[in-house]
mmCIF file of C-alpha atoms in Angstrom:
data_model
loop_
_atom_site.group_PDB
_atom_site.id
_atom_site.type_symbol
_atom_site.label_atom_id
_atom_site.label_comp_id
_atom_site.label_asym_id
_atom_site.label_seq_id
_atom_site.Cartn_x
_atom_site.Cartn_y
_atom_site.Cartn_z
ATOM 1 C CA UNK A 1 -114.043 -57.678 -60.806
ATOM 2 C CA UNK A 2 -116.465 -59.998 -61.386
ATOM 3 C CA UNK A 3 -114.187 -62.784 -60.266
ATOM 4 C CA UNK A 4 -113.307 -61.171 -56.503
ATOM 5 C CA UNK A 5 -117.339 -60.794 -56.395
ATOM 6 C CA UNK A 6 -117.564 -64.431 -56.961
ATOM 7 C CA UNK A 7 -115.101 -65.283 -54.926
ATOM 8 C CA UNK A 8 -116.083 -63.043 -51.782
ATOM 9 C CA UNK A 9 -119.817 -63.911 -52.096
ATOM 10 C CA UNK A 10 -118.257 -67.881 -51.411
ATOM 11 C CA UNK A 11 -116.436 -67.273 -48.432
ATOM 12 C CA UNK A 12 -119.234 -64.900 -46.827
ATOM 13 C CA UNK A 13 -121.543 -68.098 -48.048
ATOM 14 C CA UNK A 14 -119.141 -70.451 -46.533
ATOM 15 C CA UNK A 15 -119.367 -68.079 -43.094
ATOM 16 C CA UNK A 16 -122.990 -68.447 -42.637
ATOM 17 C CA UNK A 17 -123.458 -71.787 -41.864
ATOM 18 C CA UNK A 18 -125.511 -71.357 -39.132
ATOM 19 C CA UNK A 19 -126.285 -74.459 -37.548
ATOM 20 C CA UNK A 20 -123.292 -76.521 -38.775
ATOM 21 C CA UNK A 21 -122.179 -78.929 -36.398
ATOM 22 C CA UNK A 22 -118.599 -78.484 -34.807
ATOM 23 C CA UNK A 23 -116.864 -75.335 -33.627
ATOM 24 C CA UNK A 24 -116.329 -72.389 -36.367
ATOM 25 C CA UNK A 25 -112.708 -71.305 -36.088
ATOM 26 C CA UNK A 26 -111.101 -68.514 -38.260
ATOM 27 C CA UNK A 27 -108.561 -69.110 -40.576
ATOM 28 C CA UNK A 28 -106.586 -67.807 -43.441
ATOM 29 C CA UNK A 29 -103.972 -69.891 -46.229
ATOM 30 C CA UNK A 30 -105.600 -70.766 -49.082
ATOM 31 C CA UNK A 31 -103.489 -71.791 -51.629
ATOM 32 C CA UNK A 32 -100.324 -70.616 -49.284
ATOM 33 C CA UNK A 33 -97.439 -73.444 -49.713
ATOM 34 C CA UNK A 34 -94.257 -72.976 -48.039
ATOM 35 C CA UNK A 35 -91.480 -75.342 -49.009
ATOM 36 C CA UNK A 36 -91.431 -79.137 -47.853
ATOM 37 C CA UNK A 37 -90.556 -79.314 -44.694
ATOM 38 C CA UNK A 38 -90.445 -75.756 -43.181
ATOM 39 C CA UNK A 39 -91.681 -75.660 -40.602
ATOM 40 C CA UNK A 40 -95.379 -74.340 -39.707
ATOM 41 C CA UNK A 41 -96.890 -72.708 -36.700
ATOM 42 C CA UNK A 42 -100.655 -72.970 -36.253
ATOM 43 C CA UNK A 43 -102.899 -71.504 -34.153
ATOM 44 C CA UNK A 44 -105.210 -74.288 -32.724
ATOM 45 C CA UNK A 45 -104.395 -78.207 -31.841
ATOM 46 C CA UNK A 46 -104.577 -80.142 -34.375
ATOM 47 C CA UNK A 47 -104.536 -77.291 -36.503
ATOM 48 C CA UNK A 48 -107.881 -76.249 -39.068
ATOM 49 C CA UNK A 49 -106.867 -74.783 -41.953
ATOM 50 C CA UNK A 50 -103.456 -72.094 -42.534
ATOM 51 C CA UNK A 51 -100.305 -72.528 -44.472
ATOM 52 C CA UNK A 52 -99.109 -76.209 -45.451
ATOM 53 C CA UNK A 53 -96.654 -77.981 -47.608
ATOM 54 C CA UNK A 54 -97.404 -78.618 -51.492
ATOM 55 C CA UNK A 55 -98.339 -82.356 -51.000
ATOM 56 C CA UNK A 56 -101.232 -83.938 -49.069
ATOM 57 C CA UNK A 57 -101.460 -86.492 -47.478
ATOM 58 C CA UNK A 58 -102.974 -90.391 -48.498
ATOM 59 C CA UNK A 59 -106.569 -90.624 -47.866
ATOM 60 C CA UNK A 60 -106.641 -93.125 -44.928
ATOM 61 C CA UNK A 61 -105.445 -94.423 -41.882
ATOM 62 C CA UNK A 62 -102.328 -93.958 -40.774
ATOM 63 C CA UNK A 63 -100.582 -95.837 -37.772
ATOM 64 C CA UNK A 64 -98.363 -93.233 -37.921
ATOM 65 C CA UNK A 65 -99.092 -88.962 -36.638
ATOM 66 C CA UNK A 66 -98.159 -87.161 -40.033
ATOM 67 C CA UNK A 67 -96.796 -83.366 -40.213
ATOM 68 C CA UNK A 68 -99.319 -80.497 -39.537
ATOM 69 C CA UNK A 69 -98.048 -79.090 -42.534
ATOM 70 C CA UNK A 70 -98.931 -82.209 -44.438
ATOM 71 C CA UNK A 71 -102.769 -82.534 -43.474
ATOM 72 C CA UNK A 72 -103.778 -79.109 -43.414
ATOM 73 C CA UNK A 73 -103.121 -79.683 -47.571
ATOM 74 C CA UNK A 74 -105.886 -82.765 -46.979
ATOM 75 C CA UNK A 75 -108.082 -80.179 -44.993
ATOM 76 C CA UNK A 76 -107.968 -77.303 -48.618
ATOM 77 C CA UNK A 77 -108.868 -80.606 -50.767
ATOM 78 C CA UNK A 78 -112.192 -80.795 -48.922
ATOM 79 C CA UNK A 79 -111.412 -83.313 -46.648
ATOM 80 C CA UNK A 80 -111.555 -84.294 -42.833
ATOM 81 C CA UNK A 81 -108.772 -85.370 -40.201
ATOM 82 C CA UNK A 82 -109.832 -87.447 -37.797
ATOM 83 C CA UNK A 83 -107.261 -87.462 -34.862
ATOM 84 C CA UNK A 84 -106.909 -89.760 -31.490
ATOM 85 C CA UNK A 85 -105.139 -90.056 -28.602
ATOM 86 C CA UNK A 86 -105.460 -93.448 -26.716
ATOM 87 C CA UNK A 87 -108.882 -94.444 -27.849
ATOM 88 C CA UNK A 88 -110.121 -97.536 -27.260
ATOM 89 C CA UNK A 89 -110.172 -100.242 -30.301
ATOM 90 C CA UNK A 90 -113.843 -100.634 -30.302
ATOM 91 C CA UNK A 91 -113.887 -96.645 -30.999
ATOM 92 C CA UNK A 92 -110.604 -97.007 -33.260
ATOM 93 C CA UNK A 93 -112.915 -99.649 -35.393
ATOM 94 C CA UNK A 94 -115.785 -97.581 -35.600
ATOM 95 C CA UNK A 95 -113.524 -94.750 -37.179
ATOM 96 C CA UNK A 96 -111.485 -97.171 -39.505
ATOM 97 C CA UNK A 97 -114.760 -98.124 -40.977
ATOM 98 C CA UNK A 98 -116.028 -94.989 -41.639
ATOM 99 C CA UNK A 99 -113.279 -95.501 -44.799
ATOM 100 C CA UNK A 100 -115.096 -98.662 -46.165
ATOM 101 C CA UNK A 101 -118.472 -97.275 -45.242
ATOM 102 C CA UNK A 102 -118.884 -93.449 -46.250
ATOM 103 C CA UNK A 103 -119.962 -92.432 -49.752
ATOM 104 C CA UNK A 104 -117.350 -91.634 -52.077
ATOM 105 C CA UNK A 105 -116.709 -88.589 -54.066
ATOM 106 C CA UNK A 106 -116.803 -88.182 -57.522
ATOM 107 C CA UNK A 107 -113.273 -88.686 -57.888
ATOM 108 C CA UNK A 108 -113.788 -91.968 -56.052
ATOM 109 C CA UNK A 109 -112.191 -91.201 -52.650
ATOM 110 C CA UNK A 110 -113.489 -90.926 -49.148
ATOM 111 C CA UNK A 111 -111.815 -88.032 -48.414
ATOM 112 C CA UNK A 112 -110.974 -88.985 -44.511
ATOM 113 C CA UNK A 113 -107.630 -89.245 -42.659
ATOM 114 C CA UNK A 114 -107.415 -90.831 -39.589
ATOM 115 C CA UNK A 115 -104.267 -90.686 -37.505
ATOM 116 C CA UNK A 116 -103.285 -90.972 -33.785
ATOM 117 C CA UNK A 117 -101.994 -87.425 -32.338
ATOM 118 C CA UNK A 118 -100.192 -87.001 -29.245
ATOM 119 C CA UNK A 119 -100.854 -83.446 -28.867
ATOM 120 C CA UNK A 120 -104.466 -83.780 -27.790
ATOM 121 C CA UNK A 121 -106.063 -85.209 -24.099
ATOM 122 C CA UNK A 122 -105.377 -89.237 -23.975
ATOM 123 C CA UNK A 123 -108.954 -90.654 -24.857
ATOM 124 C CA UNK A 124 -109.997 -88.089 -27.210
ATOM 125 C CA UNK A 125 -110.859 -87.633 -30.877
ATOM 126 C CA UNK A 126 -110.671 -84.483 -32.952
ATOM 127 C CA UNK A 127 -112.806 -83.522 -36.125
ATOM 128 C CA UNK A 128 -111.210 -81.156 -38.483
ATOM 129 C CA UNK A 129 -112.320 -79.637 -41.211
ATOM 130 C CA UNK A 130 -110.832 -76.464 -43.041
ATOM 131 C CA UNK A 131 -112.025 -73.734 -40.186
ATOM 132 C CA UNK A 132 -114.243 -76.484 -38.036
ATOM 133 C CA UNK A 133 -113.360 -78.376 -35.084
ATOM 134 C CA UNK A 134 -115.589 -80.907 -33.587
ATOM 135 C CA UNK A 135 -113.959 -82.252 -29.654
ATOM 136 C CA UNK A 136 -115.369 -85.463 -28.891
ATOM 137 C CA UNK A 137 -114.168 -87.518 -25.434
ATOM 138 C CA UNK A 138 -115.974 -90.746 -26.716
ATOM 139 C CA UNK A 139 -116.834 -91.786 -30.253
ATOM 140 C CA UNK A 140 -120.335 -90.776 -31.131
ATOM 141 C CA UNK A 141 -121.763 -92.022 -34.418
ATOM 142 C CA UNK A 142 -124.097 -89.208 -35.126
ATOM 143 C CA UNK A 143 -122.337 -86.571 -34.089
ATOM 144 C CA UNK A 144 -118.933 -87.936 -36.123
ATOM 145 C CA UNK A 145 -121.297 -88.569 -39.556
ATOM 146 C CA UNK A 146 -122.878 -85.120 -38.595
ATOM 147 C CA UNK A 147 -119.948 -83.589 -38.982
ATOM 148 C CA UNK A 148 -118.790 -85.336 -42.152
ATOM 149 C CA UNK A 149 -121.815 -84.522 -43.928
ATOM 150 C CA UNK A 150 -121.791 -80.984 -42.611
ATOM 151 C CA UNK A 151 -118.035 -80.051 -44.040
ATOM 152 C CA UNK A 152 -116.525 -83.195 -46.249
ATOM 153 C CA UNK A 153 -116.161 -81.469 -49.710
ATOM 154 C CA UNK A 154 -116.894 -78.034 -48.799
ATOM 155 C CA UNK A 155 -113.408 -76.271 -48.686
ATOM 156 C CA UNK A 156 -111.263 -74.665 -51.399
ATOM 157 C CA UNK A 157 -110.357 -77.090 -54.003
ATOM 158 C CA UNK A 158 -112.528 -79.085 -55.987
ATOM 159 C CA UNK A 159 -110.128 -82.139 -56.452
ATOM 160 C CA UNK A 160 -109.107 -85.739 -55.549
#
């Protein structure tokens, strides 16, 4: 009993941050891994948080978009994906260094994925974190490490 108290008492805690920066967005699959490679509907683009495959991503960037399913796994670690669509490089640059230049965890990782994703506006940039979205037409250094300090580390599971 004492266990679902503890355990209700950190999502209600996790509810009230009033103030946070980004977009609160409900969302449920903790912990909820469907097999590699079935696929996942979500309900917002890029998705926050829900159901995703047993193996996350690499902390990084990636030339490449990666599987929904595969992020949202980065997103219950604690983490945040940073997508674009057609950003310039100056912008792209700022972002990649946000991977040399952000604290690291305890486990020694920056816990950031950045990716380009051709399912949001051309000239955009997304912010996820598990249940926050932050919708940015330009790249905006406060707003960006705002976010990051708001929600990096702050999701489900405590690990690398």
């Amino acid at each position: 009993v004492a266990a679902v108290v503890a355990v209700f008492a950190f999502f209600v805690v996790r509810g009230l941050e009033i103030g946070a920066p980004g977009e609160r967005i409900a969302v449920s699959g903790v912990g909820v891994h469907p097999p590699e490679g079935q696929p996942i509907t979500y309900d917002t683009v890029p998705p926050v948080g829900g159901p995703h495959w047993p193996s996350p991503a690499r902390w990084g960037l990636s030339t490449a978009q990666l599987p929904d399913e595969r992020v949202v796994h980065n997103l219950e670690h604690g983490g945040i994906v940073i997508d674009h669509n057609a950003i310039n490089g100056d912008d792209l640059a700022k972002l990649t260094s946000l991977l040399s230049t952000y604290p690291r965890d305890k486990y020694g990782e920056v816990k950031i994925v950045i990716q380009p994703y051709d399912r949001i506006a051309p000239g955009t940039i997304v912010l996820t974190a598990w249940g926050w979205r932050q919708i940015l037409t330009r790249y905006d250094e406060t707003v960006v490490r705002a976010f990051l300090d708001a929600h990096m580390n702050r999701c489900c599971e405590d690990v690398p």
